[in-house]
Short mmCIF file of C-alpha atoms in Angstrom, two decimals:
data_model
loop_
_atom_site.label_atom_id
_atom_site.label_comp_id
_atom_site.label_asym_id
_atom_site.label_seq_id
_atom_site.Cartn_x
_atom_site.Cartn_y
_atom_site.Cartn_z
CA MET A 1 13.82 13.42 -0.99
CA LYS A 2 14.82 11.03 1.76
CA TYR A 3 15.65 7.41 1.08
CA THR A 4 15.54 4.06 2.83
CA ARG A 5 16.32 0.55 1.62
CA ILE A 6 14.13 -2.45 1.10
CA PRO A 7 15.13 -4.52 4.17
CA HIS A 8 17.80 -7.17 3.66
CA THR A 9 18.72 -5.69 0.25
CA ASP A 10 20.80 -2.87 -1.19
CA ILE A 11 17.82 -1.48 -3.13
CA ARG A 12 17.54 2.23 -2.32
CA ILE A 13 13.99 3.56 -2.41
CA SER A 14 12.38 6.93 -1.72
CA LYS A 15 10.62 7.24 1.63
CA ILE A 16 7.67 8.57 -0.36
CA CYS A 17 6.21 5.96 -2.71
CA LEU A 18 3.94 6.89 -5.61
CA GLY A 19 0.64 5.02 -5.30
CA THR A 20 -1.36 4.41 -8.47
CA MET A 21 -4.76 2.95 -7.60
CA THR A 22 -6.81 5.87 -8.99
CA TRP A 23 -5.28 5.69 -12.47
CA GLY A 24 -7.90 4.47 -14.91
CA ARG A 25 -10.93 5.59 -12.88
CA GLN A 26 -10.25 9.00 -11.38
CA ASN A 27 -7.19 9.75 -13.52
CA THR A 28 -6.59 9.50 -17.26
CA GLN A 29 -3.43 8.08 -18.78
CA ASP A 30 -2.16 11.60 -19.53
CA GLU A 31 -2.67 12.55 -15.89
CA ALA A 32 -0.89 9.40 -14.76
CA PHE A 33 2.03 10.25 -17.05
CA GLU A 34 2.18 13.76 -15.56
CA GLN A 35 2.23 12.34 -12.04
CA MET A 36 5.02 9.89 -12.84
CA ASP A 37 7.08 12.58 -14.58
CA TYR A 38 6.74 14.96 -11.65
CA ALA A 39 7.31 12.36 -8.94
CA LEU A 40 10.49 11.10 -10.61
CA ASP A 41 11.76 14.68 -10.97
CA GLN A 42 11.21 15.14 -7.22
CA GLY A 43 13.30 12.09 -6.39
CA VAL A 44 10.46 9.59 -5.95
CA ASN A 45 11.89 6.39 -7.42
CA PHE A 46 9.46 3.87 -5.89
CA PHE A 47 6.10 3.16 -7.59
CA ASP A 48 3.47 0.75 -6.27
CA THR A 49 0.70 -0.82 -8.32
CA ALA A 50 -1.37 -4.03 -8.56
CA GLU A 51 -3.21 -6.12 -11.09
CA LEU A 52 -6.41 -5.21 -9.21
CA TYR A 53 -6.07 -1.48 -9.94
CA PRO A 54 -7.81 0.84 -10.57
CA ILE A 55 -9.90 0.90 -7.40
CA PRO A 56 -12.82 0.35 -7.04
CA PRO A 57 -12.17 -2.74 -9.18
CA LYS A 58 -14.25 -3.26 -12.27
CA LYS A 59 -14.07 -6.13 -14.75
CA GLU A 60 -13.90 -3.84 -17.80
CA LEU A 61 -11.00 -1.91 -16.26
CA TYR A 62 -8.97 -4.91 -15.09
CA ALA A 63 -5.26 -3.99 -14.79
CA VAL A 64 -5.59 -0.71 -16.72
CA THR A 65 -3.30 0.95 -14.17
CA GLU A 66 -0.47 -1.45 -14.99
CA GLU A 67 -1.03 -0.71 -18.68
CA PHE A 68 -0.65 3.03 -18.05
CA ILE A 69 2.67 2.44 -16.28
CA GLY A 70 3.89 0.15 -19.05
CA ASN A 71 3.01 2.73 -21.68
CA TRP A 72 4.92 5.37 -19.68
CA PHE A 73 7.97 3.11 -19.49
CA LYS A 74 7.80 2.61 -23.27
CA LYS A 75 7.42 6.33 -23.93
CA THR A 76 10.12 7.58 -21.53
CA GLY A 77 12.58 4.71 -21.25
CA ASN A 78 12.59 5.27 -17.48
CA ARG A 79 12.20 1.67 -16.34
CA ASP A 80 15.73 1.55 -14.92
CA LYS A 81 15.06 4.68 -12.82
CA VAL A 82 12.11 3.14 -10.97
CA VAL A 83 11.85 0.50 -8.26
CA LEU A 84 8.57 -1.13 -9.22
CA ALA A 85 6.18 -3.01 -6.93
CA SER A 86 3.05 -4.87 -7.97
CA LYS A 87 0.67 -7.45 -6.46
CA ILE A 88 -1.36 -10.55 -7.22
CA ALA A 89 -5.02 -10.30 -6.20
CA GLY A 90 -6.34 -12.82 -3.72
CA PRO A 91 -9.70 -14.56 -4.03
CA GLY A 92 -12.89 -12.59 -3.33
CA HIS A 93 -12.85 -8.98 -2.07
CA GLY A 94 -13.22 -7.45 -5.50
CA GLY A 95 -10.99 -9.95 -7.28
CA LYS A 96 -13.61 -12.45 -8.39
CA HIS A 97 -13.45 -11.19 -11.96
CA ILE A 98 -9.72 -11.91 -12.08
CA ARG A 99 -9.51 -15.57 -10.99
CA SER A 100 -10.92 -17.95 -8.41
CA THR A 101 -7.86 -20.16 -7.94
CA GLY A 102 -6.15 -18.16 -5.21
CA PHE A 103 -2.38 -18.46 -4.92
CA SER A 104 -1.93 -21.77 -6.70
CA LYS A 105 1.29 -22.23 -8.65
CA GLU A 106 -0.48 -21.64 -11.93
CA SER A 107 -2.24 -18.53 -10.59
CA ILE A 108 0.97 -16.88 -9.39
CA ILE A 109 2.86 -17.66 -12.59
CA GLY A 110 -0.03 -16.41 -14.73
CA ALA A 111 -0.40 -13.25 -12.66
CA VAL A 112 3.30 -12.42 -12.91
CA GLU A 113 3.38 -13.09 -16.65
CA GLY A 114 0.32 -10.87 -17.15
CA SER A 115 1.77 -8.02 -15.10
CA LEU A 116 5.11 -8.19 -16.92
CA LYS A 117 3.35 -7.94 -20.27
CA ARG A 118 1.17 -5.00 -19.24
CA LEU A 119 4.05 -3.21 -17.50
CA GLN A 120 6.27 -3.76 -20.56
CA THR A 121 9.18 -4.88 -18.41
CA ASP A 122 11.25 -8.01 -17.92
CA TYR A 123 11.12 -7.94 -14.11
CA ILE A 124 9.22 -6.63 -11.09
CA ASP A 125 11.37 -5.46 -8.20
CA LEU A 126 8.92 -6.29 -5.41
CA TYR A 127 6.04 -8.71 -5.89
CA GLN A 128 3.39 -8.82 -3.18
CA LEU A 129 0.43 -10.96 -2.16
CA HIS A 130 -2.39 -8.39 -2.11
CA TRP A 131 -4.32 -10.04 0.74
CA PRO A 132 -4.46 -13.50 2.35
CA GLU A 133 -6.42 -16.39 0.93
CA ARG A 134 -7.55 -17.54 4.37
CA ASN A 135 -10.35 -16.14 6.50
CA THR A 136 -8.86 -13.47 8.75
CA ASN A 137 -9.39 -9.88 9.86
CA TYR A 138 -8.42 -7.43 7.15
CA PHE A 139 -10.06 -4.63 5.12
CA GLY A 140 -11.66 -2.90 8.08
CA GLN A 141 -12.33 -5.93 10.28
CA ARG A 142 -11.24 -5.16 13.81
CA GLY A 143 -11.19 -8.71 15.16
CA PHE A 144 -10.73 -12.31 14.02
CA ASN A 145 -13.92 -14.35 13.63
CA SER A 146 -12.94 -17.85 14.69
CA HIS A 147 -16.41 -19.18 13.78
CA ALA A 148 -16.32 -18.13 10.13
CA ILE A 149 -16.17 -20.85 7.52
CA ASP A 150 -12.62 -21.24 6.23
CA VAL A 151 -11.76 -23.91 3.66
CA TRP A 152 -8.15 -22.74 3.35
CA GLU A 153 -5.41 -25.34 3.62
CA ASP A 154 -1.94 -24.14 4.52
CA ASN A 155 -0.12 -23.66 1.21
CA ILE A 156 2.52 -21.16 2.34
CA HIS A 157 5.43 -23.49 1.52
CA GLN A 158 4.08 -23.98 -2.01
CA ILE A 159 3.57 -20.23 -2.48
CA LEU A 160 7.16 -19.52 -1.46
CA GLU A 161 8.43 -22.29 -3.74
CA THR A 162 6.63 -20.73 -6.71
CA LEU A 163 7.96 -17.28 -5.86
CA ARG A 164 11.47 -18.74 -5.48
CA ASP A 165 11.31 -20.20 -8.98
CA LEU A 166 10.14 -16.87 -10.42
CA ILE A 167 13.04 -15.12 -8.69
CA ALA A 168 15.44 -17.69 -10.16
CA GLU A 169 14.00 -16.94 -13.61
CA GLY A 170 14.63 -13.22 -13.07
CA LYS A 171 10.96 -12.28 -13.43
CA ILE A 172 10.69 -10.91 -9.90
CA ARG A 173 13.48 -9.79 -7.57
CA HIS A 174 11.96 -9.80 -4.09
CA VAL A 175 8.65 -10.57 -2.37
CA GLY A 176 6.38 -9.00 0.19
CA LEU A 177 3.00 -9.22 1.90
CA SER A 178 -0.01 -6.93 2.02
CA ASN A 179 -3.05 -6.68 4.31
CA GLU A 180 -1.44 -9.33 6.47
CA THR A 181 -1.81 -10.12 10.16
CA PRO A 182 0.87 -10.85 12.78
CA TRP A 183 0.17 -14.58 12.51
CA GLY A 184 0.45 -14.54 8.73
CA ALA A 185 3.63 -12.47 8.72
CA MET A 186 5.36 -14.78 11.19
CA ARG A 187 4.10 -17.90 9.40
CA TYR A 188 5.78 -16.77 6.17
CA LEU A 189 8.95 -15.65 7.95
CA GLU A 190 9.32 -18.89 9.89
CA GLU A 191 8.78 -20.99 6.76
CA SER A 192 11.68 -19.25 5.02
CA LYS A 193 13.84 -19.62 8.14
CA VAL A 194 13.25 -23.36 8.36
CA HIS A 195 13.63 -23.82 4.60
CA GLN A 196 16.41 -21.42 3.74
CA SER A 197 16.14 -22.00 0.00
CA LEU A 198 12.78 -20.20 0.12
CA PRO A 199 12.59 -16.41 -0.28
CA ARG A 200 11.98 -14.19 2.73
CA MET A 201 9.11 -11.72 2.82
CA LEU A 202 10.82 -8.33 3.03
CA THR A 203 7.92 -5.88 3.29
CA ILE A 204 4.34 -5.69 4.48
CA GLN A 205 1.93 -3.22 2.86
CA ASN A 206 -0.78 -2.44 5.40
CA PRO A 207 -2.96 0.56 6.23
CA TYR A 208 -1.41 3.07 8.62
CA SER A 209 -2.58 6.59 9.41
CA LEU A 210 -3.64 8.87 12.22
CA LEU A 211 -7.03 7.13 12.10
CA ASN A 212 -5.69 3.58 11.96
CA ARG A 213 -2.57 2.73 13.94
CA LEU A 214 -3.40 -0.94 14.47
CA PHE A 215 -0.05 -1.86 12.87
CA GLU A 216 1.45 -0.81 16.19
CA VAL A 217 -0.34 -3.71 17.90
CA GLY A 218 1.69 -6.83 17.14
CA LEU A 219 3.02 -6.05 13.69
CA SER A 220 5.29 -3.18 14.75
CA GLU A 221 7.28 -5.54 17.00
CA ILE A 222 7.52 -8.11 14.21
CA SER A 223 8.59 -5.36 11.81
CA THR A 224 11.29 -4.14 14.18
CA ARG A 225 12.67 -7.49 15.31
CA GLU A 226 12.39 -9.33 12.00
CA LYS A 227 13.26 -6.35 9.78
CA ILE A 228 10.17 -6.59 7.61
CA GLY A 229 9.46 -3.04 6.50
CA LEU A 230 6.07 -1.34 6.49
CA LEU A 231 4.85 0.11 3.22
CA ALA A 232 2.10 2.29 4.66
CA TYR A 233 -1.00 2.63 2.50
CA SER A 234 -3.94 5.01 2.97
CA PRO A 235 -1.81 7.39 5.09
CA MET A 236 -4.39 10.06 4.20
CA ALA A 237 -7.35 7.77 4.95
CA PHE A 238 -8.92 8.08 1.48
CA GLY A 239 -8.30 11.84 1.66
CA VAL A 240 -10.25 12.24 4.90
CA LEU A 241 -7.12 13.53 6.66
CA SER A 242 -6.89 16.46 4.28
CA GLY A 243 -9.96 17.82 6.08
CA LYS A 244 -11.84 18.31 2.82
CA TYR A 245 -14.82 16.21 3.95
CA LEU A 246 -15.38 18.33 7.06
CA SER A 247 -17.18 20.98 5.03
CA GLU A 248 -20.96 20.84 4.74
CA ILE A 249 -20.69 20.40 0.97
CA PRO A 250 -18.22 17.59 0.14
CA PRO A 251 -15.92 18.08 -2.86
CA ARG A 252 -17.70 16.90 -6.01
CA LYS A 253 -14.96 14.75 -7.57
CA ALA A 254 -13.39 13.46 -4.37
CA ARG A 255 -13.06 9.73 -3.78
CA ILE A 256 -15.66 9.23 -1.05
CA THR A 257 -18.11 11.49 -2.90
CA LEU A 258 -17.78 9.35 -6.02
CA PHE A 259 -17.64 6.01 -4.19
CA PRO A 260 -19.64 6.33 -0.95
CA ASN A 261 -19.14 2.65 -0.09
CA TYR A 262 -15.54 3.54 0.74
CA SER A 263 -16.60 4.80 4.14
CA ARG A 264 -14.01 3.07 6.32
CA TYR A 265 -12.65 6.39 7.54
CA SER A 266 -15.96 8.27 7.74
CA SER A 267 -17.70 6.97 10.85
CA ASP A 268 -18.89 9.44 13.47
CA THR A 269 -15.95 8.54 15.71
CA ALA A 270 -13.44 8.89 12.86
CA THR A 271 -14.94 12.26 11.94
CA GLN A 272 -14.63 13.39 15.56
CA ALA A 273 -10.95 12.42 15.58
CA THR A 274 -10.40 14.09 12.20
CA GLU A 275 -11.88 17.33 13.51
CA GLN A 276 -9.46 17.28 16.43
CA TYR A 277 -6.46 16.57 14.16
CA ALA A 278 -7.58 19.44 11.91
CA GLN A 279 -7.68 21.79 14.90
CA LEU A 280 -4.22 20.65 16.03
CA ALA A 281 -2.77 21.32 12.57
CA LYS A 282 -4.43 24.75 12.46
CA GLU A 283 -3.04 25.71 15.86
CA HIS A 284 0.49 24.98 14.66
CA GLY A 285 0.18 26.53 11.21
CA LEU A 286 0.40 23.19 9.43
CA SER A 287 -1.40 21.78 6.42
CA MET A 288 -3.50 18.96 7.82
CA ALA A 289 -2.49 16.70 4.94
CA GLN A 290 1.20 17.33 5.51
CA MET A 291 0.86 16.80 9.27
CA ALA A 292 -0.83 13.44 8.65
CA LEU A 293 1.84 12.33 6.17
CA ALA A 294 4.75 13.71 8.19
CA PHE A 295 3.54 11.71 11.19
CA VAL A 296 3.68 8.49 9.17
CA ASN A 297 7.13 9.47 7.90
CA THR A 298 8.45 9.58 11.50
CA ARG A 299 7.59 5.98 12.34
CA PRO A 300 10.68 3.83 13.03
CA PHE A 301 9.16 0.76 11.35
CA LEU A 302 8.34 2.63 8.13
CA THR A 303 10.14 1.70 4.92
CA SER A 304 8.05 3.85 2.57
CA ASN A 305 4.88 5.96 2.73
CA ILE A 306 2.52 5.30 -0.20
CA ILE A 307 0.82 8.51 -1.28
CA GLY A 308 -1.93 8.84 -3.86
CA ALA A 309 -3.33 11.90 -5.58
CA THR A 310 -5.92 12.75 -8.19
CA THR A 311 -4.62 16.29 -8.85
CA MET A 312 -1.16 17.71 -9.30
CA GLU A 313 -1.74 20.12 -6.40
CA GLN A 314 -2.39 17.16 -4.09
CA LEU A 315 0.64 15.31 -5.42
CA LYS A 316 2.96 18.27 -4.82
CA GLU A 317 1.66 18.80 -1.29
CA ASN A 318 2.00 15.11 -0.48
CA ILE A 319 5.56 14.82 -1.74
CA GLU A 320 6.57 17.98 0.10
CA SER A 321 5.55 16.33 3.37
CA ILE A 322 8.96 14.68 3.38
CA ASP A 323 10.44 18.06 4.36
CA VAL A 324 7.97 18.69 7.21
CA ASP A 325 9.37 18.20 10.72
CA LEU A 326 6.79 17.86 13.47
CA SER A 327 7.61 19.51 16.79
CA ASP A 328 7.45 17.65 20.08
CA GLU A 329 4.36 19.69 20.89
CA VAL A 330 2.58 18.51 17.74
CA LEU A 331 3.58 14.89 18.35
CA GLU A 332 2.32 15.13 21.94
CA GLY A 333 -0.94 16.59 20.63
CA ILE A 334 -1.31 13.69 18.22
CA GLU A 335 -0.79 11.19 21.01
CA ALA A 336 -3.36 12.93 23.20
CA ILE A 337 -6.00 12.66 20.46
CA HIS A 338 -5.03 9.06 19.75
CA ASN A 339 -5.30 8.11 23.41
CA ALA A 340 -8.75 9.68 23.61
CA ILE A 341 -10.02 8.20 20.31
CA PRO A 342 -7.76 5.24 19.45
CA ASN A 343 -7.99 3.68 16.00
CA PRO A 344 -11.50 4.82 15.02
CA ALA A 345 -11.12 3.43 11.49
CA PRO A 346 -9.61 -0.09 11.51
#
């Protein structure tokens, strides 16, 4: 395994992060336990979860994923071996069954307390805002709609104050963003610069893959200059970049087969790009999945690459991507495809 550090800290984390969003819908607790056991044995010490998980969200399954992790901690005693990240759900976008009060002080405190109880731990290493409260372009929206109704009032100072108090209490150690825009990232960073008693956002968990490299537009410069590390999610584009959906008969238990609404990476243009990436991998004797993950691993702004798997075979292949080195020829081939079909799946 290769390791990085959460920016501005001495916390050493694996460059491969174990994602957990399928646990409770596509994976049983026993399967989740097996994944955690194996990942830890392979040197993966960074796990990411959220109160919203499993995905797709469902009221009856609220926060089951966190419960699985907490039960594993209780069974194995491995809490001190894991750097643990979780998130508070924002309003709307699948979180309506959780709360409707956004990131108010009471909401954040209640969310942290709930996660701590389910995770059976006294602290969370990295606590993230799952998506913004305000109207902006995220979750597949390519541009910002300035005409959309937005009742949000700037509460970023209050959010950081609440997070500061939770850090002082020892319930969380550090904070980060998720599904955030360049404006939002800088707004949080500048607030903590002006008011130095407030915590600094250290990471940003956004989508990044061969099919969606929009992080490179704006956010990559912020990441590099401000040292806010990318935690890349959906590096396999919901499994599309394994090539398994290119067959005429899609795999029966695969994510997009089970949940066809998750079609962000399945447009005609995205499929065209996927076919070309599959051909490039084949020409160089590479697993398409490992090529896709290895590409993300090479990015200079990456802090950790969040993988997810529903089978042990997928998990092993994904973790092994850390040992795959892409040749200059492969990287040039990737750029050629990207330049011809840029960001087909925002």
